[in-house]
Short mmCIF file of C-alpha atoms in Angstrom, two decimals:
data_model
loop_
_atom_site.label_atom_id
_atom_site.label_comp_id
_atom_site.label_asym_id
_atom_site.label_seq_id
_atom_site.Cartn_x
_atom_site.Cartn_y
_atom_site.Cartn_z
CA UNK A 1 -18.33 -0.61 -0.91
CA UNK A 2 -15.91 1.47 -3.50
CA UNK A 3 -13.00 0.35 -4.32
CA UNK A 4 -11.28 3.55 -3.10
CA UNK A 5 -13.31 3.42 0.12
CA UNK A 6 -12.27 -0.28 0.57
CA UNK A 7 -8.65 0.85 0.65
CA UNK A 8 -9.18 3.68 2.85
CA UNK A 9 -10.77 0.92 5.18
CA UNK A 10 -7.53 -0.75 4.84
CA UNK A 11 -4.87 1.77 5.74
CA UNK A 12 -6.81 3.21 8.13
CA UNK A 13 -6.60 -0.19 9.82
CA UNK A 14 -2.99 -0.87 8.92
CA UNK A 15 -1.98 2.45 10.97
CA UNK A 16 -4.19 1.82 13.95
CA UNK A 17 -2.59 -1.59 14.17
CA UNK A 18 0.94 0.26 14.61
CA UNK A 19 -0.55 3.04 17.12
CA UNK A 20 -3.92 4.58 18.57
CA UNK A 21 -4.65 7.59 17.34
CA UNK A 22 -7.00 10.35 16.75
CA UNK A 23 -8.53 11.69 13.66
CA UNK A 24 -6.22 14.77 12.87
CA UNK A 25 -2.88 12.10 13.58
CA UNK A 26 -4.21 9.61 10.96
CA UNK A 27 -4.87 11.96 8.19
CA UNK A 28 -1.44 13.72 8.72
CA UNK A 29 -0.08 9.68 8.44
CA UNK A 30 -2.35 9.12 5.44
CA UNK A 31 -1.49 12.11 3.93
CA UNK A 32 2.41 11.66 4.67
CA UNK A 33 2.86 8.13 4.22
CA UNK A 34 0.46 6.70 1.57
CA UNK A 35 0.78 9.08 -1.59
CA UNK A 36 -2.80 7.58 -2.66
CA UNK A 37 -4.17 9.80 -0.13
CA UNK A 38 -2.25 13.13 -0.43
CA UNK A 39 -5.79 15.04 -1.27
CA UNK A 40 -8.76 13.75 0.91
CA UNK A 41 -11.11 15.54 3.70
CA UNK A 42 -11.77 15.06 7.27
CA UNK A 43 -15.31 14.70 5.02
CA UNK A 44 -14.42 11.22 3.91
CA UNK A 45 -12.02 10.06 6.95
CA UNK A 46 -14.81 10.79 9.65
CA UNK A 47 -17.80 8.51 7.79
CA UNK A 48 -14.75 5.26 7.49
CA UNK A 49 -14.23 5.61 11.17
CA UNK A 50 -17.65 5.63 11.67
CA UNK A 51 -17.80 2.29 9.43
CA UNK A 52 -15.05 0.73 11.75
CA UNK A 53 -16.40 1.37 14.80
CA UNK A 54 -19.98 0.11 13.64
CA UNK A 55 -18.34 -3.19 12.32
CA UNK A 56 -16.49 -3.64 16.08
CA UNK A 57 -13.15 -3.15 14.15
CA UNK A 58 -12.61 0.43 16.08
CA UNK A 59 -13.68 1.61 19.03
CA UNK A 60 -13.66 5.27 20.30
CA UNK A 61 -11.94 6.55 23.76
CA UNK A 62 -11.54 9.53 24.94
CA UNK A 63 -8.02 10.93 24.23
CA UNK A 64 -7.53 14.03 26.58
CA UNK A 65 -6.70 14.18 30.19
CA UNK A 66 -9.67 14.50 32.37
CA UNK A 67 -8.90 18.56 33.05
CA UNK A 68 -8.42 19.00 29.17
CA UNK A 69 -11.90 17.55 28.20
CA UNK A 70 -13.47 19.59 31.00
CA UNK A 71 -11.79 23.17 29.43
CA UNK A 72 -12.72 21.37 25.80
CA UNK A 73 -16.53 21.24 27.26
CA UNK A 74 -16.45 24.52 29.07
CA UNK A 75 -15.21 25.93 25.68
CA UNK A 76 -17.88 24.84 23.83
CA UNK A 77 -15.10 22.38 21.91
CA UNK A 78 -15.19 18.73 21.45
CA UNK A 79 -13.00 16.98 23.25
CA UNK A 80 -10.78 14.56 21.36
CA UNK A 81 -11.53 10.95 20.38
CA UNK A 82 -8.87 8.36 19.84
CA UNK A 83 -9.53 5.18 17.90
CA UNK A 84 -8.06 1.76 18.82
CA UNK A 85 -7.99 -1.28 16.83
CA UNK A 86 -10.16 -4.25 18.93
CA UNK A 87 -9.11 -7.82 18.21
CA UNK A 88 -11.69 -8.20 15.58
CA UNK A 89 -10.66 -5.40 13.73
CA UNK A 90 -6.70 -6.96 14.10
CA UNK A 91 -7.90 -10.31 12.83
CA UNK A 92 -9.96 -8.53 10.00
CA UNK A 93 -6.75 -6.96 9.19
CA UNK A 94 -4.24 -9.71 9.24
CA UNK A 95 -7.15 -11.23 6.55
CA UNK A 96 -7.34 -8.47 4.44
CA UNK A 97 -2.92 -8.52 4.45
CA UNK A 98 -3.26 -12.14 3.38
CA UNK A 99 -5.69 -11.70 -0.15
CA UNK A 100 -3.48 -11.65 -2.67
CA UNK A 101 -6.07 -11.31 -5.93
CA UNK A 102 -6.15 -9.21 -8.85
CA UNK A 103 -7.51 -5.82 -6.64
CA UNK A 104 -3.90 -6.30 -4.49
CA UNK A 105 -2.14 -5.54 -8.01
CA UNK A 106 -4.08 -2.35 -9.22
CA UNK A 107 -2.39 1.23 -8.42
CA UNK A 108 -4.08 2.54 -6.01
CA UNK A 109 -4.60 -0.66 -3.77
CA UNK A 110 -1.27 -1.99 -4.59
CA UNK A 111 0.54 1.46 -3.30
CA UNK A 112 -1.65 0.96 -0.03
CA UNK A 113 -0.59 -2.93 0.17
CA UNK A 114 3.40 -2.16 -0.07
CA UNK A 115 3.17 0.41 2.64
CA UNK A 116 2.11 -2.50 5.01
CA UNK A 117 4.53 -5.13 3.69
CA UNK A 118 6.40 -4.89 7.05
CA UNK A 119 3.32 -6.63 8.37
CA UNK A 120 3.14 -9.11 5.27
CA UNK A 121 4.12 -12.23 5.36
CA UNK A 122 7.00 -13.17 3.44
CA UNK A 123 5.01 -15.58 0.96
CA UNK A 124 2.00 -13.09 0.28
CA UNK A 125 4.40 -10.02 -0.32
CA UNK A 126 5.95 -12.38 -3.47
CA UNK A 127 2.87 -13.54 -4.56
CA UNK A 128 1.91 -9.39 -4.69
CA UNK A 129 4.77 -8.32 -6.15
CA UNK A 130 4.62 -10.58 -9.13
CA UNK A 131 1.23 -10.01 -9.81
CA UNK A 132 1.68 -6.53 -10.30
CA UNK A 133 4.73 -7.16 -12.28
CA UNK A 134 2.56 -9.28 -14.29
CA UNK A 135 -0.02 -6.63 -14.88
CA UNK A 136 2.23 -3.96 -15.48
CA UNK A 137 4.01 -6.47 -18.22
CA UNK A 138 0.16 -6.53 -20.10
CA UNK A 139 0.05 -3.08 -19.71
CA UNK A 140 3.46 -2.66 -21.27
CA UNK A 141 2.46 -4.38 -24.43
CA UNK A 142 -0.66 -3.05 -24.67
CA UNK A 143 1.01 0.28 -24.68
CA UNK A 144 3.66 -0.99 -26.64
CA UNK A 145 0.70 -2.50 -29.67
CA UNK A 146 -0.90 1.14 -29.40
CA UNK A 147 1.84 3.24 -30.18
CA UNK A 148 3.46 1.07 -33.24
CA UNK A 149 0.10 1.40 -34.19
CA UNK A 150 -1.05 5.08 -33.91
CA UNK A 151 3.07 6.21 -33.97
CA UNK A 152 2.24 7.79 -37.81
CA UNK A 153 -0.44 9.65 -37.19
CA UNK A 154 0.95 11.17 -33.62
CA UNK A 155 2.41 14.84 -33.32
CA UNK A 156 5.45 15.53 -31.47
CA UNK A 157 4.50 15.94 -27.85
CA UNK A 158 1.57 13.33 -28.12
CA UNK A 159 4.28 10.96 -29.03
CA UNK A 160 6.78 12.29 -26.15
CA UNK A 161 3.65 11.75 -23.49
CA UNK A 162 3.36 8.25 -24.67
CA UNK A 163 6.79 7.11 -24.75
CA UNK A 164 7.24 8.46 -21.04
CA UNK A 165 4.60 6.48 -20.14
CA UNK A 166 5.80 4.08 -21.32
CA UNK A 167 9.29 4.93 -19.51
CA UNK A 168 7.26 5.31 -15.88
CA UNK A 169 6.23 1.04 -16.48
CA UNK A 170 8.86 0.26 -17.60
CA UNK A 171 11.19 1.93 -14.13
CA UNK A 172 8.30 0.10 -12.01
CA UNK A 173 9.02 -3.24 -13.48
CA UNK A 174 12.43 -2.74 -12.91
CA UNK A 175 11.93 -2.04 -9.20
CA UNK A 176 9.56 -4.91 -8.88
CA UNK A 177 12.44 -7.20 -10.36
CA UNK A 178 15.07 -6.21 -7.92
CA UNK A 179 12.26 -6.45 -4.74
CA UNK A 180 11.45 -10.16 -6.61
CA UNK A 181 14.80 -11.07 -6.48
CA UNK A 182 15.66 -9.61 -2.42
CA UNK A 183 12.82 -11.24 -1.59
CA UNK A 184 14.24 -14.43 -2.95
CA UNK A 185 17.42 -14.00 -1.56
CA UNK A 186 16.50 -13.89 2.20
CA UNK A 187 14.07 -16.54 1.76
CA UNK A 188 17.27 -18.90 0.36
CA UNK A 189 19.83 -17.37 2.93
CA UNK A 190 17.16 -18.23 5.67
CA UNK A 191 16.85 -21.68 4.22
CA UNK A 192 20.51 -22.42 3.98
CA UNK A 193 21.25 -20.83 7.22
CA UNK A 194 22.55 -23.01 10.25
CA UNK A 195 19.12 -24.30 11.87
CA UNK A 196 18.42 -25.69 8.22
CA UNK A 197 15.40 -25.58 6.48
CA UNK A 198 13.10 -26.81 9.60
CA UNK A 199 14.53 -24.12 11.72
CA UNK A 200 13.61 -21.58 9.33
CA UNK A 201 9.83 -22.22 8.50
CA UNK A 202 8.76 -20.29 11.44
CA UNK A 203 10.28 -17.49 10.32
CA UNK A 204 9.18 -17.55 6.84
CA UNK A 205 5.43 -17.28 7.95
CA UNK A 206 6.06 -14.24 10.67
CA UNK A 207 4.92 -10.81 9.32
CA UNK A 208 7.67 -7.87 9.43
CA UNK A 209 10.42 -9.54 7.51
CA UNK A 210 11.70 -7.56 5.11
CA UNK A 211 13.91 -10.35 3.13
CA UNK A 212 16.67 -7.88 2.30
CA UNK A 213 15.25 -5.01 0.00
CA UNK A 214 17.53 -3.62 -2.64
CA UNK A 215 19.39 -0.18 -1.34
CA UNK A 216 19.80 2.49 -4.06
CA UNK A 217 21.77 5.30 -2.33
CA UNK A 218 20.32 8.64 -3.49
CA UNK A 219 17.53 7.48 -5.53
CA UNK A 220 13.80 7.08 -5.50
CA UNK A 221 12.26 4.13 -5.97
CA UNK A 222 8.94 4.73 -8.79
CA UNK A 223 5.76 6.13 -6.58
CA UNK A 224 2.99 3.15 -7.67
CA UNK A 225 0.05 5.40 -7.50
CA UNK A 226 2.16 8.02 -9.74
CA UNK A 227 -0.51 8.58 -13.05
CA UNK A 228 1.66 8.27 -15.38
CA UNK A 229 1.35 4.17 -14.84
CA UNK A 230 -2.48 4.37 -15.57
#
């Protein structure tokens, strides 16, 4: 399995555990709400459903009222399908949510992993969020080496493209800092809070906590997948 194909497993998954749905819904969710996939076909959605449902992750159900897949058939149109997430594919899930590895820190997988942190445990989501920071620190000074290096012999807007590079890391490992530190935060006020630390464990482990993420007013926080970090 590809890497990218892996992830499209995994959002695809992520989404169905929220909602059923049928083929045109998830790509419009894909599309809308995971920036990794803002340019990808019915062509390469189809073939991953067809993976899922052939593992026993998915299964397919029809997704029209009984007098709207009769007109579909009359029509000559096929009638809807709408896929559902079985247990196997929600336990398959909740393991995929807990690896936290080097692949949960690259772009691409790492932009799919933060859209699901609502259903992260608390504990995971830090162990994420600092390994990206971490590889976005090596990438920094590798960057960093290059350009001290190569600055001399650079023209003008080779030069610019570099240093904002350089500027799109850097704003990341910003953000991750101030998510680091939230996450921190409602992990010690949940400690310190009046059931004490015993009364808090539970909590700690359930998925959906958000542990108080930083609010910004107007601005955006940096897109993960954006190229400029590659």
């Amino acid at each position: 399995m590809s890497r990218r194909s892996g992830i499209l497993e995994f959002a695809v998954l992520g989404l169905l555990r929220e909602a059923p749905m049928h083929g045109y819904e998830l790509r419009k969710r894909l599309n809308t709400s995971l920036g990794i996939f803002r340019a990808f076909s019915y062509g390469t959605l189809y073939p991953c459903l067809k993976t899922l449902v052939a593992n026993g992750w998915l299964i397919e159900e029809p997704g029209s009222a009984p007098e709207e897949a009769l007109a579909a058939s009359l029509a000559g149109r096929r009638a809807k399908i709408v896929y559902r997430l079985t247990a196997e594919g929600k336990e398959h899930f909740e393991e995929l949510l807990s690896h936290t590895g080097p692949d949960a820190w690259e772009d691409e997988h790492f932009a799919a992993r933060f859209a699901f942190f609502g259903q992260t445990e608390r504990e995971v989501r830090m162990r994420v969020l600092e390994g990206r920071r971490s590889r976005l620190e090596e990438r920094l000074e590798k960057m960093r080496a290059s350009l001290a290096r190569t600055r001399d012999r650079l023209d003008d807007y080779t030069l610019e493209l570099q240093r904002h590079g350089m500027e799109s890391v850097e704003r990341e490992v910003r953000w991750l800092n101030e998510l680091i530190e939230s996450e921190r935060a409602g992990r010690d006020r949940r400690r310190s809070g009046p059931d004490g630390p015993e009364g808090t464990a539970q909590q700690d482990n359930t998925s959906g906590e958000t542990g108080g993420l930083p609010r910004h007013g107007g601005s955006t926080r940096p897109d993960p997948s954006d190229d400029t970090t590659k």
